[in-house]
Amino acid sequence: MMRLIIEPIVRAALLEDLGRAGDITSDAIVPAGARVEAVIAARQPGVIAGLEAALLTFELAEPTLRIERLRADGARVARGDVVARIAGTARGVLAAERTALNLLSRMSGVATATRVLVDAISGSRARIVCTRKTTPGLRTLEKEAVRLGGGSNHRFGLDDAMLIKDNHLALAGGVRPALERARAHAGHLVKIELEVDTLDQLAEALEVGVDAVLLDNMEPQTLRRAVAMVDGRAVTEASGRISPDTIAAVAATGVDLISSGWITHSAPILDLGLDIAC
Amino acid sequence: MMRLIIEPIVRAALLEDLGRAGDITSDAIVPAGARVEAVIAARQPGVIAGLEAALLTFELAEPTLRIERLRADGARVARGDVVARIAGTARGVLAAERTALNLLSRMSGVATATRVLVDAISGSRARIVCTRKTTPGLRTLEKEAVRLGGGSNHRFGLDDAMLIKDNHLALAGGVRPALERARAHAGHLVKIELEVDTLDQLAEALEVGVDAVLLDNMEPQTLRRAVAMVDGRAVTEASGRISPDTIAAVAATGVDLISSGWITHSAPILDLGLDIAC
Amino acid sequence: MMRLIIEPIVRAALLEDLGRAGDITSDAIVPAGARVEAVIAARQPGVIAGLEAALLTFELAEPTLRIERLRADGARVARGDVVARIAGTARGVLAAERTALNLLSRMSGVATATRVLVDAISGSRARIVCTRKTTPGLRTLEKEAVRLGGGSNHRFGLDDAMLIKDNHLALAGGVRPALERARAHAGHLVKIELEVDTLDQLAEALEVGVDAVLLDNMEPQTLRRAVAMVDGRAVTEASGRISPDTIAAVAATGVDLISSGWITHSAPILDLGLDIAC
Amino acid sequence: MMRLIIEPIVRAALLEDLGRAGDITSDAIVPAGARVEAVIAARQPGVIAGLEAALLTFELAEPTLRIERLRADGARVARGDVVARIAGTARGVLAAERTALNLLSRMSGVATATRVLVDAISGSRARIVCTRKTTPGLRTLEKEAVRLGGGSNHRFGLDDAMLIKDNHLALAGGVRPALERARAHAGHLVKIELEVDTLDQLAEALEVGVDAVLLDNMEPQTLRRAVAMVDGRAVTEASGRISPDTIAAVAATGVDLISSGWITHSAPILDLGLDIAC
Amino acid sequence: MMRLIIEPIVRAALLEDLGRAGDITSDAIVPAGARVEAVIAARQPGVIAGLEAALLTFELAEPTLRIERLRADGARVARGDVVARIAGTARGVLAAERTALNLLSRMSGVATATRVLVDAISGSRARIVCTRKTTPGLRTLEKEAVRLGGGSNHRFGLDDAMLIKDNHLALAGGVRPALERARAHAGHLVKIELEVDTLDQLAEALEVGVDAVLLDNMEPQTLRRAVAMVDGRAVTEASGRISPDTIAAVAATGVDLISSGWITHSAPILDLGLDIAC
Amino acid sequence: MMRLIIEPIVRAALLEDLGRAGDITSDAIVPAGARVEAVIAARQPGVIAGLEAALLTFELAEPTLRIERLRADGARVARGDVVARIAGTARGVLAAERTALNLLSRMSGVATATRVLVDAISGSRARIVCTRKTTPGLRTLEKEAVRLGGGSNHRFGLDDAMLIKDNHLALAGGVRPALERARAHAGHLVKIELEVDTLDQLAEALEVGVDAVLLDNMEPQTLRRAVAMVDGRAVTEASGRISPDTIAAVAATGVDLISSGWITHSAPILDLGLDIAC
């Protein structure tokens, strides 16, 4: 991810923690010249994401810190694995520590949760995709974490693809008028996906033509019939009631994509810590 | 929370979703004049937080929407409870829907998780407090959600109180010099808390004097001895390895506070949805 | 366009003109209570765009102004047609005048230029599309102006669709590897367009599969052959050396789209003025 | 121009193009380590402006790029002339390419248009000046482009000089009261210019005293009489109906300045391109 | 002053005081529904400035407050005079109180200090002007306060007029080359002032021509000779060692302007307070 | 102070002075390649503060300047002492000069004023503390200047400590309910201070318990009785009618703190200048 894009996020996160007066504890206790060496290590196994943002936190807090990346974003780590080393003024390291870990552990949590789902359907043709149920302000980083965990991205916002939902259908008066209006307004590089609740809606959508269909809250046998009906004419996405336990059955229906809000809205963090040698 | 403080967060969240072109699906399909009535309802029981921010999302998206708050932030809700009603242009409602729900369900998740811990220690004197392990950019809202869930706030950042940790002790050369430097630099309205790993450290801290002690990763019997040693001379905070299962035993030791990073860094969202009547 | 999206642009434009001290001429000469009625009128025929932004300029400069929109964005106007009426304090009207007209005349210029090209190919199946050669900072408004002029939008930026150009092909080692890498990385709602200079490249692209092809700088007879080769399997876009004189010949080749940078990077403004009755 | 002033403009322009996800085409296709050499070359003759901003675009996109400026802002170039060389990662060059060219070609268009008018009146005493009819958000860069093209700047905004127009006269009750109020309020470093439509107004203005007069929409013979009346007591500026064809006749009247909105609001870009050697 | 210009200053000032959590004292103690009436009253005589900004502070903190302005900016007040009334929620009033008073008392301090100097030279032809020695971030408000106190403004920044100082002369090689370069580069609405230390420099400047001369640190008799030499050909400004005691002697020399840095960099505040009736 | 915190303040201050066009005088007169050496020297004795911000001003204006700090923030200087040396392009130095001096002289003024009060009570146990009567936008820098002058900081804003004032007492119905509500809502790291006007209020406050008491506008003999009543159970702060003449008598009463608004709201600047050797 380009630094230009993530720097405003990191800078704001750091300033949120520093407040008006900065790290008053370290300023009082730690001599200005004191130096430390620190490592960021995993406290549990998982997939790393957000490392670039975390290391930028240290750099913004104190440009003279020496920062060494030992693992790449996307790497699988075991408990105890060291992902980066930071050396320099103790004040600089301590001022950035919490913000850096907040970014890193949260994004690694998203990547790890994604990887759990990806692994649960390995062998199938399906891919895991995210949703727009992301943390306000962190969508770009979370979408990247999903990719690093082996998933694929759904649209990034309301403006880069059309997703026609039940309310749109009600307001438009049905599948056909909704799809026709969508096609008439969409630029040639804008894809259109339609959420369908029934196989009748699906049939109508296929008649009109659509890039992708979101098969919402369907049982595996219904999904299987839907996939057969579509027969390659659109991308198929299963959605709703997805859990690590049930996902394999969904994948077995032959859908192309399985979307999960959980990987971004409710994934627990991956525990990572900073160990300092003074 | 004052609108002046939360508006920048809500505005940024909305713009993150709208991108450059706004809600292209609704602009294509939904007539400009179409009007809807919508309700926000809980899909599972919990505690509401972030409702003010969520409703501000609708207002910023479309100032002409009529917005009615039916439950207050902090309210306990059951599955199906309606917390707010929004009426007006369909385009306005649809443009704000996802961002509003992202804010509301995330903050309600924090409040609900806090409440689970608070309930687990009801009857004890202990209170639940949060940490600085919050979502970058959302600390103010999450700290409020903790209060709404019945918890209490730890410091808001590096600048509003001193928290002396193991690394500070190592860099200062021990408990006494660290506390003395802290006291010498702290303004008269700045409290000082010290993290201790052993009862020896605790004894030294009490000798010098300190406002609060963070008893890190101690077994219940050790906590009990620590509380006895402190004997009201400082606020006692237990930290580390806190889970809904173990927390009652910690509370029974007599500590004043039990801190939890989990309520902000890993709480699952509370499921809330928007139901539209077109 | 949602006000939330355009307000920052309008606010910045107004502050750029007001500088540190505001409208010192009117503050010196015009009594604070003086009131005027003003109309915005076309000085030449064309298509209106940017009217929403222009009227927001007046509102931001002075919230008490009464503003009446007489023509909609997208309307064709003749010389002398009045598009809006503004009444209220003279100072408010004069402070906003230049900024409002700068926005309105520039966007109307883009819409009018687009309409010229659209009209030149009426009867054909081709549509006019814009490029990323827009004014820095005004892309959202200019893309909308293109639509208002009857054109269609190309991608909005580097992030919402893939456009593979000659340099990408060179760096990837050819059409096939480039398309395969693109497909492997693209989310399911991301379209892929490929720029081709030769019919051999086109053949290879069609073999691999692609959503759209940009036929760059081809003579009409080559375009015709390309369209035949594509035979509906991809959207076809003609690009390069497009002028009002030559565009009909290009449209006659049967391409789906004709792209023009000129409509955004070099369109002259549409002359509109503010007439004040004091 | 100081970097501090232009960096916010360039940064915003680049982020407008990068959107939320950055250059997804290059990220998918171009290896992270691939390096290129590129040159920016003129595709038609003209005057260079905005080069500093264009090169800053590359630097902000990728700080490790090596950037070599071969021509200065203000230089006249022939078709094929290379103005800068950039070498480094292909991804960095490609991410900045379009934004850099948009800034450079637009500003060079303004400078070139200015130069056309300046050349058309060479030999006369008149100078070309710009207006406030600039692109919203780009005034500072466009004013500089005017100077680079050989023109001179009018005021930068509403706050740095007074320009009394017809509406001010109507609201003040005539030339004398308007000028007297202006002089009473103006700081000693603020100049006052008055727009006059008739020679009677001019006579009254000269009686009261004024720094400059804008002679609006006057025929050459009227301009000549106006210049004679002024007789060096004020700067004279001719305005309205200026075109490359008519400007020499206006210059021949002896006016000091000829103002043109066209050079900033409707100048076509100067065609410049980026050629990459992979 | 237009609200658009001062709102960002007021908003930032309020947020600086509110921090992350807002007014925690009032939120804890004052019921949400409690209402108060408050008046802003002068605790000492002086001239009011910044009232618009102060009242905007209340409005931004709580839009439902009723705000009544009883005195205008620029009014002279006696001890005890009430300048505004605010009524509404106690929380709203208390949250804005300190920020509003900080703005009001500081600007009124500038206006009052200016008025002291203006009164000290009443009867002379001289006017008091400010300098660029203003508070970082508050220049626009302080320049206005100077006007409200009866003074006049010097340039607003480095970009709206030329002021040639001793270092410029040294770098240019003397008065003549400096003035000639300045004139060659200055737009026709840019005035040029020259700082002179000696009458020889003054003579050279008058020969070349200049709009204003800053007579730096000259004794009254030297100022008198300088004024005689200038003889109306330029505006004369005396500067340096100005105090309320010595200023009358300076004014008596016949200079047009006397500049004072003290009125903006060292003026004590005017004491104003908020009295609340609960 | 961390650069991340002060850079936005310095950048905004510099842009406020540079305006749209930058330093037009130096750009016209001073050759781009001209180099100077400059020193910042004290024109009067005092305490230095804001030097870090001042030197950052030069760095932001022109990154190639060589900057040497000769005295530290907090240093006492005599008339003529040189505090820093800057060498490099004349244009860079001149563009930053005024903004740098505005920051430095203002903060040094605050530090020097604080030091005057601190020295006036040397030998007593009392410390000088500041208030929230700071310059809007500069609170962080002014709070630091107070510390550099030997003073101590009061709370930074409305959110980092509770200060219960007379209006809170009136709205809460007395000292006891106010303190009880405050304690119930305050986090364990938030201190509570109560403003008391009478010894009866003080007695009630001590009964309930409070961290600090602000003894407002009390005569020395009353302060002495208050200190005796408190007897170490709370921090005592004297406030109101503090001047260099009366402060020793206040300090002699045995209070812990004496607060002064004057040191931030009305301290004159410390005169420092830039001497350039061209």
mmCIF file of N, CA and C in Angstrom, chain E residues 21-81:
data_model
loop_
_atom_site.group_PDB
_atom_site.id
_atom_site.type_symbol
_atom_site.label_atom_id
_atom_site.label_comp_id
_atom_site.label_asym_id
_atom_site.label_seq_id
_atom_site.Cartn_x
_atom_site.Cartn_y
_atom_site.Cartn_z
ATOM 1 N N ALA E 21 -12.490 14.144 25.405
ATOM 2 C CA ALA E 21 -13.662 13.709 26.173
ATOM 3 C C ALA E 21 -14.647 14.820 26.490
ATOM 4 N N GLY E 22 -14.332 16.053 26.093
ATOM 5 C CA GLY E 22 -15.252 17.143 26.360
ATOM 6 C C GLY E 22 -15.218 17.607 27.810
ATOM 7 N N ASP E 23 -16.234 18.342 28.205
ATOM 8 C CA ASP E 23 -16.274 18.971 29.527
ATOM 9 C C ASP E 23 -16.712 17.942 30.565
ATOM 10 N N ILE E 24 -15.761 17.196 31.087
ATOM 11 C CA ILE E 24 -16.122 16.081 31.973
ATOM 12 C C ILE E 24 -16.666 16.558 33.310
ATOM 13 N N THR E 25 -16.316 17.758 33.723
ATOM 14 C CA THR E 25 -16.839 18.269 34.990
ATOM 15 C C THR E 25 -18.346 18.526 34.867
ATOM 16 N N SER E 26 -18.728 19.265 33.864
ATOM 17 C CA SER E 26 -20.149 19.581 33.707
ATOM 18 C C SER E 26 -20.954 18.331 33.368
ATOM 19 N N ASP E 27 -20.386 17.446 32.561
ATOM 20 C CA ASP E 27 -21.112 16.217 32.225
ATOM 21 C C ASP E 27 -21.406 15.396 33.479
ATOM 22 N N ALA E 28 -20.507 15.470 34.467
ATOM 23 C CA ALA E 28 -20.702 14.693 35.685
ATOM 24 C C ALA E 28 -21.690 15.375 36.630
ATOM 25 N N ILE E 29 -21.643 16.678 36.682
ATOM 26 C CA ILE E 29 -22.323 17.408 37.758
ATOM 27 C C ILE E 29 -23.617 18.072 37.314
ATOM 28 N N VAL E 30 -23.634 18.605 36.103
ATOM 29 C CA VAL E 30 -24.761 19.420 35.663
ATOM 30 C C VAL E 30 -25.777 18.555 34.921
ATOM 31 N N PRO E 31 -27.028 18.539 35.352
ATOM 32 C CA PRO E 31 -28.044 17.765 34.636
ATOM 33 C C PRO E 31 -28.153 18.223 33.186
ATOM 34 N N ALA E 32 -28.399 17.260 32.284
ATOM 35 C CA ALA E 32 -28.461 17.591 30.859
ATOM 36 C C ALA E 32 -29.507 18.658 30.567
ATOM 37 N N GLY E 33 -30.562 18.689 31.337
ATOM 38 C CA GLY E 33 -31.631 19.624 31.052
ATOM 39 C C GLY E 33 -31.516 20.979 31.732
ATOM 40 N N ALA E 34 -30.519 21.155 32.572
ATOM 41 C CA ALA E 34 -30.406 22.422 33.322
ATOM 42 C C ALA E 34 -30.148 23.584 32.379
ATOM 43 N N ARG E 35 -30.803 24.688 32.647
ATOM 44 C CA ARG E 35 -30.685 25.853 31.779
ATOM 45 C C ARG E 35 -30.184 27.060 32.566
ATOM 46 N N VAL E 36 -29.458 27.910 31.884
ATOM 47 C CA VAL E 36 -28.950 29.118 32.541
ATOM 48 C C VAL E 36 -29.121 30.328 31.629
ATOM 49 N N GLU E 37 -29.016 31.501 32.252
ATOM 50 C CA GLU E 37 -28.889 32.745 31.496
ATOM 51 C C GLU E 37 -27.546 33.339 31.877
ATOM 52 N N ALA E 38 -26.855 33.810 30.894
ATOM 53 C CA ALA E 38 -25.518 34.337 31.166
ATOM 54 C C ALA E 38 -25.328 35.658 30.451
ATOM 55 N N VAL E 39 -24.502 36.506 31.038
ATOM 56 C CA VAL E 39 -24.130 37.744 30.345
ATOM 57 C C VAL E 39 -22.610 37.824 30.298
ATOM 58 N N ILE E 40 -22.128 38.409 29.207
ATOM 59 C CA ILE E 40 -20.702 38.717 29.113
ATOM 60 C C ILE E 40 -20.556 40.201 29.424
ATOM 61 N N ALA E 41 -19.765 40.502 30.431
ATOM 62 C CA ALA E 41 -19.649 41.889 30.870
ATOM 63 C C ALA E 41 -18.187 42.292 30.965
ATOM 64 N N ALA E 42 -17.964 43.587 30.724
ATOM 65 C CA ALA E 42 -16.607 44.121 30.822
ATOM 66 C C ALA E 42 -16.250 44.322 32.287
ATOM 67 N N ARG E 43 -15.033 43.927 32.653
ATOM 68 C CA ARG E 43 -14.554 44.158 34.024
ATOM 69 C C ARG E 43 -13.657 45.396 34.075
ATOM 70 N N GLN E 44 -13.415 45.988 32.922
ATOM 71 C CA GLN E 44 -12.628 47.216 32.862
ATOM 72 C C GLN E 44 -12.982 47.924 31.560
ATOM 73 N N PRO E 45 -12.730 49.224 31.482
ATOM 74 C CA PRO E 45 -13.099 49.952 30.262
ATOM 75 C C PRO E 45 -12.183 49.583 29.097
ATOM 76 N N GLY E 46 -12.744 49.670 27.885
ATOM 77 C CA GLY E 46 -11.926 49.350 26.718
ATOM 78 C C GLY E 46 -12.753 49.311 25.451
ATOM 79 N N VAL E 47 -12.176 48.727 24.429
ATOM 80 C CA VAL E 47 -12.839 48.622 23.130
ATOM 81 C C VAL E 47 -13.069 47.141 22.826
ATOM 82 N N ILE E 48 -14.278 46.813 22.397
ATOM 83 C CA ILE E 48 -14.643 45.422 22.137
ATOM 84 C C ILE E 48 -14.183 44.981 20.742
ATOM 85 N N ALA E 49 -13.577 43.803 20.673
ATOM 86 C CA ALA E 49 -13.266 43.160 19.390
ATOM 87 C C ALA E 49 -13.341 41.661 19.609
ATOM 88 N N GLY E 50 -13.589 40.921 18.563
ATOM 89 C CA GLY E 50 -13.660 39.467 18.692
ATOM 90 C C GLY E 50 -14.999 38.971 19.205
ATOM 91 N N LEU E 51 -15.983 39.869 19.279
ATOM 92 C CA LEU E 51 -17.274 39.451 19.837
ATOM 93 C C LEU E 51 -17.958 38.446 18.909
ATOM 94 N N GLU E 52 -17.833 38.697 17.613
ATOM 95 C CA GLU E 52 -18.415 37.769 16.640
ATOM 96 C C GLU E 52 -17.831 36.358 16.821
ATOM 97 N N ALA E 53 -16.535 36.289 16.981
ATOM 98 C CA ALA E 53 -15.891 34.989 17.177
ATOM 99 C C ALA E 53 -16.314 34.367 18.502
ATOM 100 N N ALA E 54 -16.417 35.191 19.528
ATOM 101 C CA ALA E 54 -16.789 34.669 20.842
ATOM 102 C C ALA E 54 -18.203 34.099 20.816
ATOM 103 N N LEU E 55 -19.099 34.803 20.148
ATOM 104 C CA LEU E 55 -20.482 34.317 20.109
ATOM 105 C C LEU E 55 -20.601 33.087 19.219
ATOM 106 N N LEU E 56 -19.794 33.031 18.186
ATOM 107 C CA LEU E 56 -19.781 31.824 17.353
ATOM 108 C C LEU E 56 -19.303 30.612 18.159
ATOM 109 N N THR E 57 -18.441 30.848 19.109
ATOM 110 C CA THR E 57 -17.987 29.751 19.977
ATOM 111 C C THR E 57 -19.169 29.097 20.682
ATOM 112 N N PHE E 58 -20.040 29.925 21.231
ATOM 113 C CA PHE E 58 -21.227 29.369 21.897
ATOM 114 C C PHE E 58 -22.113 28.621 20.906
ATOM 115 N N GLU E 59 -22.274 29.204 19.730
ATOM 116 C CA GLU E 59 -23.144 28.563 18.731
ATOM 117 C C GLU E 59 -22.588 27.213 18.289
ATOM 118 N N LEU E 60 -21.290 27.142 18.099
ATOM 119 C CA LEU E 60 -20.703 25.871 17.680
ATOM 120 C C LEU E 60 -20.772 24.834 18.801
ATOM 121 N N ALA E 61 -20.614 25.296 20.030
ATOM 122 C CA ALA E 61 -20.662 24.354 21.148
ATOM 123 C C ALA E 61 -22.061 23.788 21.318
ATOM 124 N N GLU E 62 -23.062 24.633 21.098
ATOM 125 C CA GLU E 62 -24.442 24.211 21.306
ATOM 126 C C GLU E 62 -25.370 25.074 20.444
ATOM 127 N N PRO E 63 -25.772 24.528 19.286
ATOM 128 C CA PRO E 63 -26.549 25.324 18.320
ATOM 129 C C PRO E 63 -27.898 25.825 18.853
ATOM 130 N N THR E 64 -28.402 25.230 19.939
ATOM 131 C CA THR E 64 -29.716 25.667 20.423
ATOM 132 C C THR E 64 -29.636 26.867 21.367
ATOM 133 N N LEU E 65 -28.463 27.330 21.705
ATOM 134 C CA LEU E 65 -28.364 28.499 22.596
ATOM 135 C C LEU E 65 -28.965 29.733 21.940
ATOM 136 N N ARG E 66 -29.655 30.545 22.743
ATOM 137 C CA ARG E 66 -30.118 31.849 22.254
ATOM 138 C C ARG E 66 -29.043 32.882 22.569
ATOM 139 N N ILE E 67 -28.619 33.575 21.547
ATOM 140 C CA ILE E 67 -27.486 34.488 21.689
ATOM 141 C C ILE E 67 -27.912 35.876 21.252
ATOM 142 N N GLU E 68 -27.689 36.847 22.118
ATOM 143 C CA GLU E 68 -28.108 38.211 21.834
ATOM 144 C C GLU E 68 -26.908 39.134 21.953
ATOM 145 N N ARG E 69 -26.595 39.819 20.894
ATOM 146 C CA ARG E 69 -25.458 40.734 20.904
ATOM 147 C C ARG E 69 -25.944 42.118 21.330
ATOM 148 N N LEU E 70 -25.387 42.657 22.396
ATOM 149 C CA LEU E 70 -25.843 43.957 22.891
ATOM 150 C C LEU E 70 -24.928 45.097 22.479
ATOM 151 N N ARG E 71 -23.710 44.808 22.214
ATOM 152 C CA ARG E 71 -22.780 45.829 21.744
ATOM 153 C C ARG E 71 -22.108 45.289 20.487
ATOM 154 N N ALA E 72 -21.733 46.216 19.628
ATOM 155 C CA ALA E 72 -21.086 45.804 18.383
ATOM 156 C C ALA E 72 -19.583 45.703 18.586
ATOM 157 N N ASP E 73 -18.936 44.919 17.750
ATOM 158 C CA ASP E 73 -17.486 44.964 17.705
ATOM 159 C C ASP E 73 -17.074 46.403 17.413
ATOM 160 N N GLY E 74 -16.103 46.908 18.128
ATOM 161 C CA GLY E 74 -15.647 48.275 17.944
ATOM 162 C C GLY E 74 -16.201 49.231 18.993
ATOM 163 N N ALA E 75 -17.201 48.784 19.748
ATOM 164 C CA ALA E 75 -17.815 49.663 20.749
ATOM 165 C C ALA E 75 -16.852 49.907 21.902
ATOM 166 N N ARG E 76 -16.909 51.117 22.446
ATOM 167 C CA ARG E 76 -16.190 51.410 23.683
ATOM 168 C C ARG E 76 -17.081 50.988 24.843
ATOM 169 N N VAL E 77 -16.537 50.323 25.804
ATOM 170 C CA VAL E 77 -17.333 49.898 26.950
ATOM 171 C C VAL E 77 -16.712 50.419 28.239
ATOM 172 N N ALA E 78 -17.604 50.603 29.217
ATOM 173 C CA ALA E 78 -17.155 50.966 30.561
ATOM 174 C C ALA E 78 -17.181 49.707 31.422
ATOM 175 N N ARG E 79 -16.561 49.787 32.582
ATOM 176 C CA ARG E 79 -16.593 48.675 33.536
ATOM 177 C C ARG E 79 -18.049 48.335 33.847
ATOM 178 N N GLY E 80 -18.422 47.096 33.717
ATOM 179 C CA GLY E 80 -19.769 46.662 34.047
ATOM 180 C C GLY E 80 -20.683 46.560 32.840
ATOM 181 N N ASP E 81 -20.306 47.136 31.741
ATOM 182 C CA ASP E 81 -21.160 47.073 30.553
ATOM 183 C C ASP E 81 -21.346 45.628 30.080
#
